[in-house]
Amino acid sequence: MQQASDAALVAARERFFSGHDLPEGLVPAPILRSWQRCAQQGLDASAVIHAEPVTAPELRALHEQNETLRLLSRSELVSLRTEARLTDSVVILTDAKGLVLDTTGSPEFAGRAAEVALRPGVTWSETATGTNAIGTALAERRAIEVHGGEHFFEPHGILHCAASPIFDPFGKLAGVLDLSGHASAEHTHAMGLVRLAVEQIEHRFFARGFDDMTVVRFHRAADLLGTAREGILVFDGGRLIAGNRRALHLVGLDRKALRQSTAEEIFETAALATQRGELRARNGERFFAAVSEPRKSPLRVTGTLPRVAKSGEPAPFLTPETRADLAKAIRLVNAEIPLLIAGETGAGKEVFARYLHGLTQRAGKPFVAINCAALPESLIESELFGYQPGAFTGARKQGAIGLVQQAEGGILFLDEIGDMPLLLQSRLLRVLQDKEVVPLGGGTAQKADFVPVCATNRDLKAMVEAGTFRADLYYRIAQFTIRLPALCDFPDRATVVSSLWSQLATGHPPLPAPVLARLAAQPWPGNFRELTGTLRALSALCEPEQPITLADLPQFTEQVTAAPLLFQNDLGSLTEAAMRRAVDQNNGNLSAAARALGIDRSTLYRRLVWK
């Protein structure tokens, strides 16, 4: 959205709040509509804002109510945190009413933001805080930027905010993602980054809950199937019940079509059977497509569903050493011997594991992945092992199949295994030893055929010595360890960058030599995840016909130091900086940070709070 100049804004505000009509184009139309709504509500732009947060118990209850949204958004909050720190900004997630659930980013700006009540527990709807990106995005049901004086209340003039609503598969508002910073700074890419993040979050909604439906994934470009840019429509029988924004746009529909349109009205192939992986829409467009038929299972799977490996999974970048390890890993998996993949965050551990899966004798069987750090401790056991009907309050009456059983015949990939609670480690060990699964609530033990492949960025040996990881489980899962190199250890990073760009930036020309050299020279502490995110942002923000220039690149003036792969657990050598870095990486969770450091929570608390 084009923002008005500062001088034009001052004139527009003076004219509007004096009761005069504004000439068309003086301020963006969504801003003017918002001002008018706020004025009709009787809000006073010069008034002192008294936005009190909800109580701590109320906020906890809201967190529980929005646990799915928070879980699906967690990786985007983490990835945007780096950008927020570099631009002195904060990332904000709200619920569907604009109440702030989570914030992360620049600690310095967070203090300034708190002065205008931009903190967890405060509602930023238009009715409560006037024109602002969060509230106006909810009111307009679209992505929007609000800059400086475009905010209704004068104290909010210090802010530049870019926000996009998050819609669930059924077209309902689930929340808002916002990136807010100083109005005096440049925020050229803020809106593009927020849009990309929301697209990823909305895509994740479709990973669960549609096993008994027909799911159609499609796009004009075949290589975008399976990515967040694909269109997704879900049919119950022949009726459209869910879909993402991209899918509705591709077939020329809006959210009103949900529960009103049928497959026959949208696609020429009524039965949704694809020929050569293609579908033709009624609007004449032809798409590459993949159709998932309903599963016929007596038990429905709930919770965070695994990603199942697809054909054409990307190959990892391998050094000669990891290529040799890959050859050994293939033979070990075929012999049903567990593996441990170690490497820094973002080094490509899951990509490596999926690639390995496709080269083994289990390639035609499931690859089921679960991030042990992404699920609440109370859910991990039911997710892994499933549960019987009525096993606990809130359980589905028909029960649920666990991830171990879903991996039958294939590979169970346990990422961030170091974050698994100690009590659950003992049960996992028993499953690995006996190859039998007993769901929560009892029942008959069932044989399970799978090969466990685990991944970590922790020093599990140090955790064993500290008593935070079971020694018997460690020796069970680490019968062979593969260590993936960090991106900075690759001898020819320019080739890596160029290859990734060709995969991610469909329709863009190759990167010019100066741009390629600049990207290859960066240390990339976030490894492939950080590099991939940067390249995706460049692809989205730059026009395909225009060559990328150095000016298009993000600012690399401050590099965020990557956390070391292995933490020291010796208190004598453990610095305060390392402790604070661990707390930051675990989003302020002292218990999780203490586990990562291999020390007691009380020790960490005493060293940081009561020093």
Coordinates of C-alpha atoms in Angstrom, one line a residue:
M1 CA 0.0 0.0 0.0
Q2 CA 1.4 3.4 -0.9
Q3 CA 1.9 5.5 2.2
A4 CA 1.2 9.2 2.3
S5 CA 4.1 11.6 2.7
D6 CA 4.6 13.1 6.2
A7 CA 3.5 16.5 5.1
A8 CA 0.4 15.1 3.4
L9 CA -0.4 13.1 6.4
V10 CA -0.3 16.1 8.7
A11 CA -2.5 18.0 6.4
A12 CA -4.9 15.1 6.0
R13 CA -5.2 14.5 9.8
E14 CA -5.8 18.2 10.4
R15 CA -8.5 18.3 7.8
F16 CA -10.2 15.1 8.9
F17 CA -10.2 15.8 12.6
S18 CA -11.6 19.3 11.9
G19 CA -14.6 17.6 10.4
H20 CA -13.8 18.2 6.7
D21 CA -14.1 15.7 3.9
L22 CA -10.8 14.5 2.5
P23 CA -10.1 14.7 -1.2
E24 CA -9.7 11.3 -2.8
G25 CA -6.1 10.0 -2.8
L26 CA -4.9 12.2 0.1
V27 CA -4.5 9.1 2.3
P28 CA -4.9 5.4 1.2
A29 CA -8.6 4.4 1.0
P30 CA -8.3 1.6 3.7
I31 CA -6.8 4.1 6.1
L32 CA -9.6 6.6 5.5
R33 CA -12.2 4.0 6.0
S34 CA -10.6 3.0 9.3
W35 CA -10.4 6.6 10.5
Q36 CA -14.1 7.0 9.7
R37 CA -15.0 3.8 11.6
C38 CA -13.0 5.0 14.6
A39 CA -14.6 8.5 14.5
Q40 CA -18.1 6.9 14.3
Q41 CA -17.2 4.9 17.5
G42 CA -16.5 8.1 19.3
L43 CA -12.8 7.6 19.7
D44 CA -10.7 10.7 20.5
A45 CA -7.4 10.7 18.6
S46 CA -5.7 12.9 21.1
A47 CA -6.8 10.9 24.2
V48 CA -4.5 9.1 26.5
I49 CA -4.6 5.3 25.8
H50 CA -5.4 3.0 28.7
A51 CA -5.0 -0.4 27.2
E52 CA -4.8 -2.8 30.1
P53 CA -3.6 -6.4 29.4
V54 CA -5.7 -9.3 30.5
T55 CA -4.7 -11.1 33.7
A56 CA -2.1 -13.9 33.6
P57 CA -4.7 -16.7 34.1
E58 CA -6.8 -15.2 31.3
L59 CA -3.8 -15.0 29.0
R60 CA -2.9 -18.7 29.8
A61 CA -6.5 -19.6 28.9
L62 CA -6.2 -17.7 25.6
H63 CA -2.9 -19.5 24.8
E64 CA -4.7 -22.8 25.3
Q65 CA -7.6 -21.8 23.1
N66 CA -5.2 -20.7 20.4
E67 CA -2.6 -23.5 20.8
T68 CA -3.1 -24.8 17.3
L69 CA -2.4 -21.3 15.8
R70 CA 0.6 -20.8 18.1
L71 CA 2.0 -24.2 17.2
L72 CA 1.6 -23.7 13.4
S73 CA 3.1 -20.2 13.7
R74 CA 6.1 -21.0 15.9
S75 CA 8.6 -21.6 13.1
E76 CA 7.6 -18.4 11.3
L77 CA 8.0 -16.4 14.5
V78 CA 11.5 -17.9 14.9
S79 CA 12.5 -17.2 11.3
L80 CA 11.2 -13.6 11.4
R81 CA 12.9 -13.0 14.7
T82 CA 16.3 -12.5 13.0
E83 CA 14.8 -10.0 10.5
A84 CA 13.1 -8.2 13.4
R85 CA 16.3 -7.8 15.4
L86 CA 18.3 -6.5 12.4
T87 CA 15.6 -3.9 11.7
D88 CA 14.9 -3.1 15.4
S89 CA 11.4 -4.4 15.2
V90 CA 9.1 -7.0 16.9
V91 CA 7.0 -9.8 15.4
I92 CA 3.5 -10.1 16.9
L93 CA 1.0 -13.0 16.7
T94 CA -2.6 -12.2 17.7
D95 CA -5.8 -14.2 18.0
A96 CA -8.9 -13.6 15.7
K97 CA -10.0 -10.6 17.9
G98 CA -6.6 -8.9 17.8
L99 CA -5.4 -9.8 21.3
V100 CA -1.6 -10.2 21.3
L101 CA -0.6 -13.8 22.1
D102 CA 3.1 -13.8 21.4
T103 CA 5.9 -11.3 20.6
T104 CA 9.5 -11.7 19.7
G105 CA 12.3 -9.7 18.1
S106 CA 14.3 -6.7 19.2
P107 CA 14.5 -6.3 23.0
E108 CA 15.2 -2.6 22.6
F109 CA 12.2 -1.9 20.5
A110 CA 10.0 -4.2 22.6
G111 CA 10.5 -1.7 25.4
R112 CA 9.3 1.2 23.3
A113 CA 6.4 -0.9 22.0
A114 CA 5.3 -1.7 25.5
E115 CA 5.0 2.0 26.2
V116 CA 2.1 2.1 23.7
A117 CA 0.7 -1.3 25.0
L118 CA 2.1 -3.4 22.1
R119 CA 2.6 -6.4 24.4
P120 CA 1.0 -9.8 25.1
G121 CA -2.5 -9.7 26.6
V122 CA -3.5 -6.4 25.1
T123 CA -6.2 -6.1 22.4
W124 CA -5.3 -4.3 19.2
S125 CA -8.7 -4.3 17.5
E126 CA -9.8 -1.0 15.9
T127 CA -12.5 -0.6 18.6
A128 CA -9.9 -0.7 21.3
T129 CA -6.8 1.0 19.8
G130 CA -8.0 2.8 16.7
T131 CA -6.4 2.5 13.2
N132 CA -3.5 0.1 13.4
A133 CA -2.2 -2.7 11.1
I134 CA -3.5 -5.5 13.3
G135 CA -7.0 -4.1 13.9
T136 CA -7.4 -2.7 10.4
A137 CA -6.2 -6.0 8.8
L138 CA -9.0 -7.7 10.8
A139 CA -11.6 -5.2 9.8
E140 CA -10.6 -5.1 6.2
R141 CA -9.8 -8.8 6.0
R142 CA -6.7 -8.1 4.0
A143 CA -3.0 -7.4 4.5
I144 CA -2.2 -3.8 5.3
E145 CA 0.6 -1.4 6.3
V146 CA 0.0 1.5 8.7
H147 CA 2.8 4.0 8.9
G148 CA 3.3 6.7 11.5
G149 CA 0.6 9.3 11.4
E150 CA -1.8 7.0 9.6
H151 CA -2.5 5.5 13.1
F152 CA -5.6 7.0 14.6
F153 CA -4.2 7.6 18.0
E154 CA -1.3 10.1 18.1
P155 CA 1.0 8.1 20.5
H156 CA 1.0 5.3 17.9
G157 CA 2.7 7.6 15.4
I158 CA 6.1 6.1 16.5
L159 CA 5.1 2.9 14.8
H160 CA 5.4 1.4 11.3
C161 CA 3.3 -1.8 11.2
A162 CA 2.7 -4.5 8.5
A163 CA 0.1 -7.1 9.2
S164 CA -1.8 -9.8 7.4
P165 CA -4.8 -11.8 8.6
I166 CA -4.4 -15.6 9.0
F167 CA -7.4 -17.6 7.7
D168 CA -8.1 -21.2 8.6
P169 CA -9.0 -23.8 5.9
F170 CA -12.7 -23.0 6.3
G171 CA -12.2 -19.3 5.5
K172 CA -12.5 -18.1 9.2
L173 CA -10.2 -15.6 10.7
A174 CA -7.7 -17.4 13.0
G175 CA -5.4 -14.5 13.9
V176 CA -3.0 -11.9 12.6
L177 CA 0.8 -11.8 12.0
D178 CA 2.4 -8.4 12.4
L179 CA 5.8 -6.9 12.0
S180 CA 6.2 -3.5 13.8
G181 CA 9.1 -1.2 14.1
H182 CA 10.1 2.5 14.3
A183 CA 8.2 4.8 11.9
S184 CA 11.5 6.6 11.3
A185 CA 13.2 3.5 9.8
E186 CA 12.9 1.9 6.4
H187 CA 10.7 -1.2 6.2
T188 CA 10.9 -1.9 2.5
H189 CA 10.5 -5.7 2.8
A190 CA 8.2 -5.9 5.9
M191 CA 5.0 -6.6 4.0
G192 CA 6.5 -9.1 1.7
L193 CA 8.0 -11.1 4.6
V194 CA 4.7 -11.1 6.5
R195 CA 2.8 -12.3 3.5
L196 CA 5.3 -15.1 2.9
A197 CA 5.1 -16.2 6.6
V198 CA 1.3 -16.2 6.6
E199 CA 1.2 -18.3 3.5
Q200 CA 3.4 -20.8 5.2
I201 CA 1.2 -20.8 8.3
E202 CA -2.0 -21.2 6.3
H203 CA -0.5 -24.0 4.4
R204 CA 0.3 -25.9 7.6
F205 CA -3.4 -25.9 8.6
F206 CA -4.0 -28.5 5.9
A207 CA -1.6 -31.0 7.3
R208 CA -4.3 -32.2 9.8
G209 CA -7.9 -33.2 10.0
F210 CA -8.7 -34.1 6.3
D211 CA -7.8 -37.8 6.2
D212 CA -11.4 -38.7 5.4
M213 CA -11.7 -36.0 2.7
T214 CA -10.6 -35.6 -0.9
V215 CA -7.7 -33.1 -1.0
V216 CA -6.7 -31.5 -4.3
R217 CA -3.3 -29.8 -4.5
F218 CA -2.6 -27.9 -7.7
H219 CA -0.6 -25.1 -9.3
R220 CA 0.3 -23.8 -12.8
A221 CA 4.0 -24.8 -12.1
A222 CA 4.6 -28.5 -11.3
D223 CA 7.6 -27.7 -9.1
L224 CA 5.5 -25.7 -6.7
L225 CA 3.3 -28.7 -5.8
G226 CA 4.1 -29.6 -2.2
T227 CA 5.2 -26.1 -1.3
A228 CA 3.3 -23.3 0.5
R229 CA 2.5 -21.7 -2.8
E230 CA 0.3 -24.5 -4.0
G231 CA -3.4 -24.2 -4.1
I232 CA -5.4 -26.6 -1.9
L233 CA -9.1 -27.5 -2.0
V234 CA -10.8 -30.0 0.2
F235 CA -14.0 -31.8 -0.8
D236 CA -16.4 -33.8 1.4
G237 CA -18.0 -36.1 -1.2
G238 CA -18.3 -33.6 -4.0
R239 CA -18.8 -30.4 -2.0
L240 CA -16.1 -27.9 -1.4
I241 CA -15.6 -27.4 2.3
A242 CA -12.2 -25.9 2.7
G243 CA -9.5 -24.2 0.7
N244 CA -6.6 -21.7 0.9
R245 CA -6.6 -18.3 -0.7
R246 CA -4.2 -19.2 -3.5
A247 CA -6.5 -22.1 -4.6
L248 CA -9.6 -19.9 -4.6
H249 CA -7.7 -17.3 -6.6
L250 CA -6.4 -19.8 -9.2
V251 CA -10.0 -21.1 -10.0
G252 CA -11.6 -17.6 -9.8
L253 CA -13.6 -18.1 -6.5
D254 CA -13.8 -16.3 -3.2
R255 CA -14.3 -17.6 0.4
K256 CA -18.1 -17.4 -0.1
A257 CA -17.7 -20.5 -2.4
L258 CA -16.8 -22.7 0.6
R259 CA -19.7 -25.1 1.4
Q260 CA -21.6 -23.8 -1.7
S261 CA -19.6 -25.0 -4.7
T262 CA -19.0 -28.5 -5.9
A263 CA -16.1 -30.3 -7.6
E264 CA -18.1 -30.5 -10.9
E265 CA -18.6 -26.7 -10.8
I266 CA -14.9 -26.1 -10.4
F267 CA -13.1 -28.8 -12.4
E268 CA -14.0 -30.4 -15.7
T269 CA -13.0 -33.8 -14.3
A270 CA -15.9 -34.5 -11.9
A271 CA -14.3 -37.5 -10.2
L272 CA -11.1 -35.5 -9.6
A273 CA -9.0 -38.3 -11.1
T274 CA -5.9 -36.7 -12.7
Q275 CA -4.6 -37.6 -16.1
R276 CA -0.8 -37.3 -16.3
G277 CA -1.1 -35.4 -13.0
E278 CA -3.2 -32.6 -14.5
L279 CA -6.6 -31.0 -14.0
R280 CA -8.5 -28.6 -16.1
A281 CA -10.7 -26.0 -14.3
R282 CA -14.0 -24.7 -15.6
N283 CA -12.4 -21.3 -16.2
G284 CA -10.2 -23.0 -18.8
E285 CA -6.9 -23.1 -16.9
R286 CA -4.9 -26.3 -16.8
F287 CA -3.0 -27.2 -13.6
F288 CA -0.5 -29.7 -12.4
A289 CA -2.3 -31.6 -9.6
A290 CA -2.1 -34.2 -6.9
V291 CA -5.2 -35.7 -5.5
S292 CA -5.4 -37.5 -2.1
E293 CA -8.4 -39.8 -1.7
P294 CA -10.1 -40.3 1.7
R295 CA -8.4 -42.8 4.0
K296 CA -10.5 -45.7 5.1
S297 CA -9.5 -46.1 8.7
P298 CA -11.6 -46.8 11.8
L299 CA -9.4 -44.5 13.8
R300 CA -8.9 -40.8 13.0
V301 CA -5.5 -39.2 13.5
T302 CA -5.5 -36.0 15.5
G303 CA -2.9 -33.4 16.6
T304 CA 0.1 -32.4 14.6
L305 CA 0.2 -34.7 11.6
P306 CA 3.5 -35.9 10.1
R307 CA 4.7 -34.9 6.7
V308 CA 4.8 -37.9 4.5
A309 CA 7.7 -38.1 2.0
K310 CA 6.7 -37.4 -1.6
S311 CA 8.4 -38.4 -4.8
G312 CA 10.9 -35.8 -6.0
E313 CA 12.1 -34.7 -2.6
P314 CA 15.0 -32.3 -3.0
A315 CA 18.5 -33.7 -2.7
P316 CA 20.7 -32.3 0.0
F317 CA 24.0 -30.6 -0.6
L318 CA 26.8 -33.1 0.3
T319 CA 30.5 -32.8 0.9
P320 CA 32.6 -35.8 0.0
E321 CA 32.6 -36.8 3.7
T322 CA 28.8 -36.8 4.0
R323 CA 28.4 -38.5 0.7
A324 CA 30.5 -41.4 2.1
D325 CA 28.4 -41.4 5.3
L326 CA 25.2 -41.5 3.1
A327 CA 26.4 -44.7 1.4
K328 CA 27.0 -46.2 4.9
A329 CA 23.6 -45.0 6.1
I330 CA 21.7 -46.6 3.3
R331 CA 23.2 -50.0 4.2
L332 CA 22.5 -49.5 7.9
V333 CA 18.8 -48.5 7.3
N334 CA 18.4 -51.6 5.1
A335 CA 19.8 -53.6 8.0
E336 CA 17.3 -51.9 10.4
I337 CA 20.0 -50.1 12.4
P338 CA 19.0 -46.8 14.0
L339 CA 20.9 -43.6 13.0
L340 CA 21.6 -40.2 14.6
I341 CA 22.0 -37.1 12.4
A342 CA 23.8 -34.3 14.2
G343 CA 24.2 -30.7 12.9
E344 CA 23.6 -27.1 13.6
T345 CA 20.1 -25.6 13.3
G346 CA 19.2 -25.2 9.6
A347 CA 21.9 -27.6 8.4
G348 CA 19.4 -29.7 6.5
K349 CA 19.0 -32.7 8.8
E350 CA 15.4 -33.5 7.8
V351 CA 16.2 -33.0 4.1
F352 CA 19.1 -35.4 4.4
A353 CA 16.9 -38.0 6.2
R354 CA 14.2 -37.7 3.6
Y355 CA 16.7 -38.1 0.8
L356 CA 18.2 -41.1 2.6
H357 CA 14.7 -42.7 2.9
G358 CA 14.2 -42.5 -0.9
L359 CA 17.5 -44.5 -1.5
T360 CA 16.7 -47.3 0.9
Q361 CA 14.6 -50.5 0.6
R362 CA 11.9 -48.6 2.5
A363 CA 11.5 -45.9 -0.1
G364 CA 7.9 -47.0 -0.9
K365 CA 6.9 -46.9 2.7
P366 CA 6.0 -43.9 4.9
F367 CA 8.5 -41.3 6.2
V368 CA 6.9 -39.9 9.3
A369 CA 8.5 -36.9 10.9
I370 CA 7.8 -35.3 14.3
N371 CA 9.6 -32.4 15.9
C372 CA 9.9 -33.3 19.6
A373 CA 10.5 -29.6 20.4
A374 CA 7.4 -28.4 18.7
L375 CA 4.8 -30.2 20.7
P376 CA 3.7 -29.6 24.3
E377 CA 5.0 -32.3 26.7
S378 CA 1.4 -33.3 27.4
L379 CA 0.8 -34.2 23.7
I380 CA 4.0 -36.0 22.7
E381 CA 3.0 -39.4 24.2
S382 CA -0.4 -39.5 22.6
E383 CA 1.1 -38.3 19.3
L384 CA 3.7 -41.0 19.2
F385 CA 1.7 -43.9 20.5
G386 CA -1.9 -43.0 19.9
Y387 CA -4.7 -43.5 22.3
Q388 CA -7.8 -45.6 22.9
P389 CA -11.3 -44.2 22.9
G390 CA -11.9 -42.2 26.1
A391 CA -8.3 -42.4 27.2
F392 CA -8.4 -38.9 28.6
T393 CA -10.5 -35.8 28.8
G394 CA -11.0 -34.3 25.3
A395 CA -9.9 -37.5 23.5
R396 CA -11.9 -38.4 20.4
K397 CA -14.5 -41.1 21.0
Q398 CA -13.0 -43.2 18.2
G399 CA -9.4 -42.9 19.5
A400 CA -6.4 -42.0 17.3
I401 CA -3.5 -43.8 15.6
G402 CA 0.0 -42.8 16.8
L403 CA 2.9 -41.7 14.6
V404 CA 4.8 -44.9 15.3
Q405 CA 2.0 -47.0 13.7
Q406 CA 1.8 -44.5 10.8
A407 CA 5.4 -45.2 10.1
E408 CA 4.7 -48.9 9.6
G409 CA 7.3 -50.4 7.2
G410 CA 9.1 -47.1 6.8
I411 CA 11.1 -44.5 8.8
L412 CA 10.2 -42.7 11.9
F413 CA 12.1 -39.4 12.0
L414 CA 12.4 -37.9 15.5
D415 CA 13.8 -34.3 15.1
E416 CA 15.2 -32.4 18.2
I417 CA 15.3 -35.7 20.1
G418 CA 17.2 -33.9 22.9
D419 CA 14.0 -32.0 23.8
M420 CA 12.1 -35.2 24.6
P421 CA 11.1 -35.3 28.3
L422 CA 12.9 -37.8 30.4
L423 CA 9.7 -39.7 31.4
L424 CA 8.8 -40.2 27.8
Q425 CA 12.4 -41.3 26.9
S426 CA 11.9 -44.5 28.9
R427 CA 8.8 -45.4 27.0
L428 CA 10.4 -44.7 23.7
L429 CA 13.3 -46.9 24.6
R430 CA 10.9 -49.8 25.4
V431 CA 9.2 -49.3 22.0
L432 CA 12.6 -49.3 20.2
Q433 CA 13.6 -52.5 22.1
D434 CA 10.4 -54.5 21.8
K435 CA 9.1 -53.0 18.5
E436 CA 5.6 -53.0 20.0
V437 CA 3.3 -50.2 20.7
V438 CA 0.6 -49.9 23.4
P439 CA -1.6 -46.8 22.9
L440 CA -2.6 -44.6 25.8
G441 CA -5.6 -46.1 27.7
G442 CA -4.3 -49.7 27.4
G443 CA -5.2 -52.3 24.8
T444 CA -3.3 -55.0 23.1
A445 CA 0.3 -54.4 22.2
Q446 CA 0.8 -54.2 18.4
K447 CA 3.9 -55.1 16.5
A448 CA 5.6 -52.1 14.8
D449 CA 8.0 -52.3 11.9
F450 CA 10.0 -49.1 11.5
V451 CA 13.6 -47.8 11.5
P452 CA 14.2 -44.8 13.9
V453 CA 16.3 -42.0 12.5
C454 CA 16.9 -39.2 15.1
A455 CA 18.3 -35.7 14.7
T456 CA 19.7 -33.2 17.1
N457 CA 21.7 -29.9 17.4
R458 CA 22.7 -30.8 21.0
D459 CA 25.6 -32.6 22.5
L460 CA 23.7 -35.7 23.7
K461 CA 26.8 -37.2 25.3
A462 CA 27.1 -34.1 27.6
M463 CA 23.3 -34.4 28.3
V464 CA 23.8 -38.0 29.3
E465 CA 26.6 -37.0 31.7
A466 CA 24.4 -34.3 33.1
G467 CA 21.5 -36.7 33.6
T468 CA 19.2 -34.9 31.3
F469 CA 19.2 -37.6 28.6
R470 CA 19.0 -41.4 29.2
A471 CA 22.2 -43.2 28.5
D472 CA 20.4 -46.4 27.4
L473 CA 18.3 -44.5 24.9
Y474 CA 21.4 -42.6 23.6
Y475 CA 23.2 -45.9 22.9
R476 CA 20.1 -47.3 21.3
I477 CA 19.6 -44.4 18.8
A478 CA 23.2 -43.4 18.1
Q479 CA 24.5 -46.7 16.8
F480 CA 25.9 -44.7 13.9
T481 CA 26.2 -40.9 13.8
I482 CA 26.3 -38.6 10.8
R483 CA 27.5 -35.1 11.3
L484 CA 26.2 -32.6 8.7
P485 CA 28.6 -29.7 8.1
A486 CA 27.5 -26.1 8.6
L487 CA 26.9 -24.0 5.4
C488 CA 30.1 -22.0 6.1
D489 CA 32.1 -25.2 5.9
F490 CA 31.2 -25.8 2.3
P491 CA 34.2 -25.1 0.0
D492 CA 32.1 -23.6 -2.9
R493 CA 29.2 -21.7 -1.4
A494 CA 28.6 -19.8 -4.7
T495 CA 27.6 -23.1 -6.3
V496 CA 25.3 -23.8 -3.4
V497 CA 23.7 -20.4 -3.6
S498 CA 23.3 -20.6 -7.4
S499 CA 21.8 -24.0 -7.3
L500 CA 19.3 -23.1 -4.6
W501 CA 18.3 -20.0 -6.4
S502 CA 17.5 -22.0 -9.6
Q503 CA 15.3 -24.3 -7.5
L504 CA 13.5 -21.6 -5.5
A505 CA 13.2 -18.7 -7.9
T506 CA 11.2 -20.1 -10.8
G507 CA 11.0 -17.6 -13.6
H508 CA 13.9 -15.5 -12.4
P509 CA 17.2 -15.2 -14.3
P510 CA 20.4 -16.4 -12.7
L511 CA 21.9 -14.2 -10.0
P512 CA 24.4 -11.6 -11.3
A513 CA 28.0 -12.2 -10.3
P514 CA 28.2 -9.3 -7.7
V515 CA 25.0 -10.5 -6.0
L516 CA 26.1 -14.1 -6.0
A517 CA 29.4 -13.2 -4.6
R518 CA 27.8 -11.1 -1.8
L519 CA 25.5 -13.9 -0.8
A520 CA 28.2 -16.5 -1.0
A521 CA 30.4 -14.4 1.3
Q522 CA 27.9 -14.2 4.1
P523 CA 28.5 -16.5 7.1
W524 CA 24.8 -17.7 7.3
P525 CA 24.7 -18.7 10.9
G526 CA 21.2 -20.1 10.3
N527 CA 22.7 -22.3 7.6
F528 CA 20.4 -23.6 4.7
R529 CA 17.2 -22.5 6.5
E530 CA 18.4 -18.9 6.7
L531 CA 19.8 -18.9 3.1
T532 CA 16.7 -20.5 1.7
G533 CA 14.5 -18.0 3.5
T534 CA 16.5 -15.1 2.1
L535 CA 16.3 -16.4 -1.4
R536 CA 12.6 -17.0 -1.2
A537 CA 12.0 -13.5 0.0
L538 CA 14.1 -12.1 -2.9
S539 CA 12.1 -14.2 -5.3
A540 CA 8.8 -12.9 -3.9
L541 CA 9.8 -9.3 -3.6
C542 CA 11.6 -8.9 -7.0
E543 CA 9.9 -8.9 -10.4
P544 CA 10.9 -11.9 -12.5
E545 CA 11.8 -9.7 -15.5
Q546 CA 14.1 -7.5 -13.4
P547 CA 17.6 -8.6 -12.5
I548 CA 18.5 -8.8 -8.8
T549 CA 20.8 -6.0 -7.7
L550 CA 22.9 -5.5 -4.6
A551 CA 20.3 -2.9 -3.4
D552 CA 17.7 -5.7 -3.3
L553 CA 19.6 -7.7 -0.8
P554 CA 18.8 -7.5 2.9
Q555 CA 21.1 -5.5 5.2
F556 CA 24.0 -7.7 6.4
T557 CA 25.5 -5.1 8.7
E558 CA 24.7 -7.1 11.8
Q559 CA 25.1 -10.9 11.8
V560 CA 23.3 -12.8 14.5
T561 CA 25.8 -15.1 16.0
A562 CA 24.6 -18.7 15.7
A563 CA 24.4 -20.7 18.8
P564 CA 27.1 -23.3 19.1
L565 CA 26.1 -26.8 18.1
L566 CA 27.2 -28.2 21.5
F567 CA 26.7 -26.3 24.8
Q568 CA 29.2 -26.6 27.6
N569 CA 27.6 -28.0 30.7
D570 CA 30.6 -27.2 33.0
L571 CA 29.5 -24.3 35.2
G572 CA 33.1 -23.1 35.5
S573 CA 33.3 -22.4 31.7
L574 CA 29.6 -21.5 31.2
T575 CA 29.3 -17.8 30.5
E576 CA 26.4 -15.5 31.2
A577 CA 26.2 -14.8 27.4
A578 CA 25.8 -18.5 26.7
M579 CA 23.1 -18.8 29.3
R580 CA 21.2 -15.8 27.9
R581 CA 21.6 -17.1 24.4
A582 CA 20.1 -20.5 25.5
V583 CA 17.1 -18.7 27.1
D584 CA 16.6 -16.6 24.0
Q585 CA 16.7 -19.6 21.7
N586 CA 14.1 -21.3 23.9
N587 CA 11.8 -18.3 23.7
G588 CA 12.3 -17.4 27.4
N589 CA 11.5 -20.9 28.7
L590 CA 14.0 -21.4 31.5
S591 CA 13.3 -25.1 31.9
A592 CA 14.0 -25.8 28.2
A593 CA 17.1 -23.6 28.3
A594 CA 18.4 -25.4 31.4
R595 CA 18.0 -28.7 29.7
A596 CA 19.9 -27.4 26.7
L597 CA 22.8 -26.3 28.9
G598 CA 22.8 -29.4 31.0
I599 CA 22.2 -27.6 34.3
D600 CA 19.4 -27.3 36.8
R601 CA 16.7 -24.7 36.2
S602 CA 17.3 -23.3 39.7
T603 CA 21.0 -22.8 38.9
L604 CA 20.1 -21.0 35.6
Y605 CA 17.6 -18.8 37.5
R606 CA 20.0 -18.0 40.2
R607 CA 22.9 -17.1 37.8
L608 CA 20.7 -14.8 35.6
V609 CA 18.1 -13.3 38.0
W610 CA 19.7 -13.3 41.4
K611 CA 23.3 -12.6 40.3

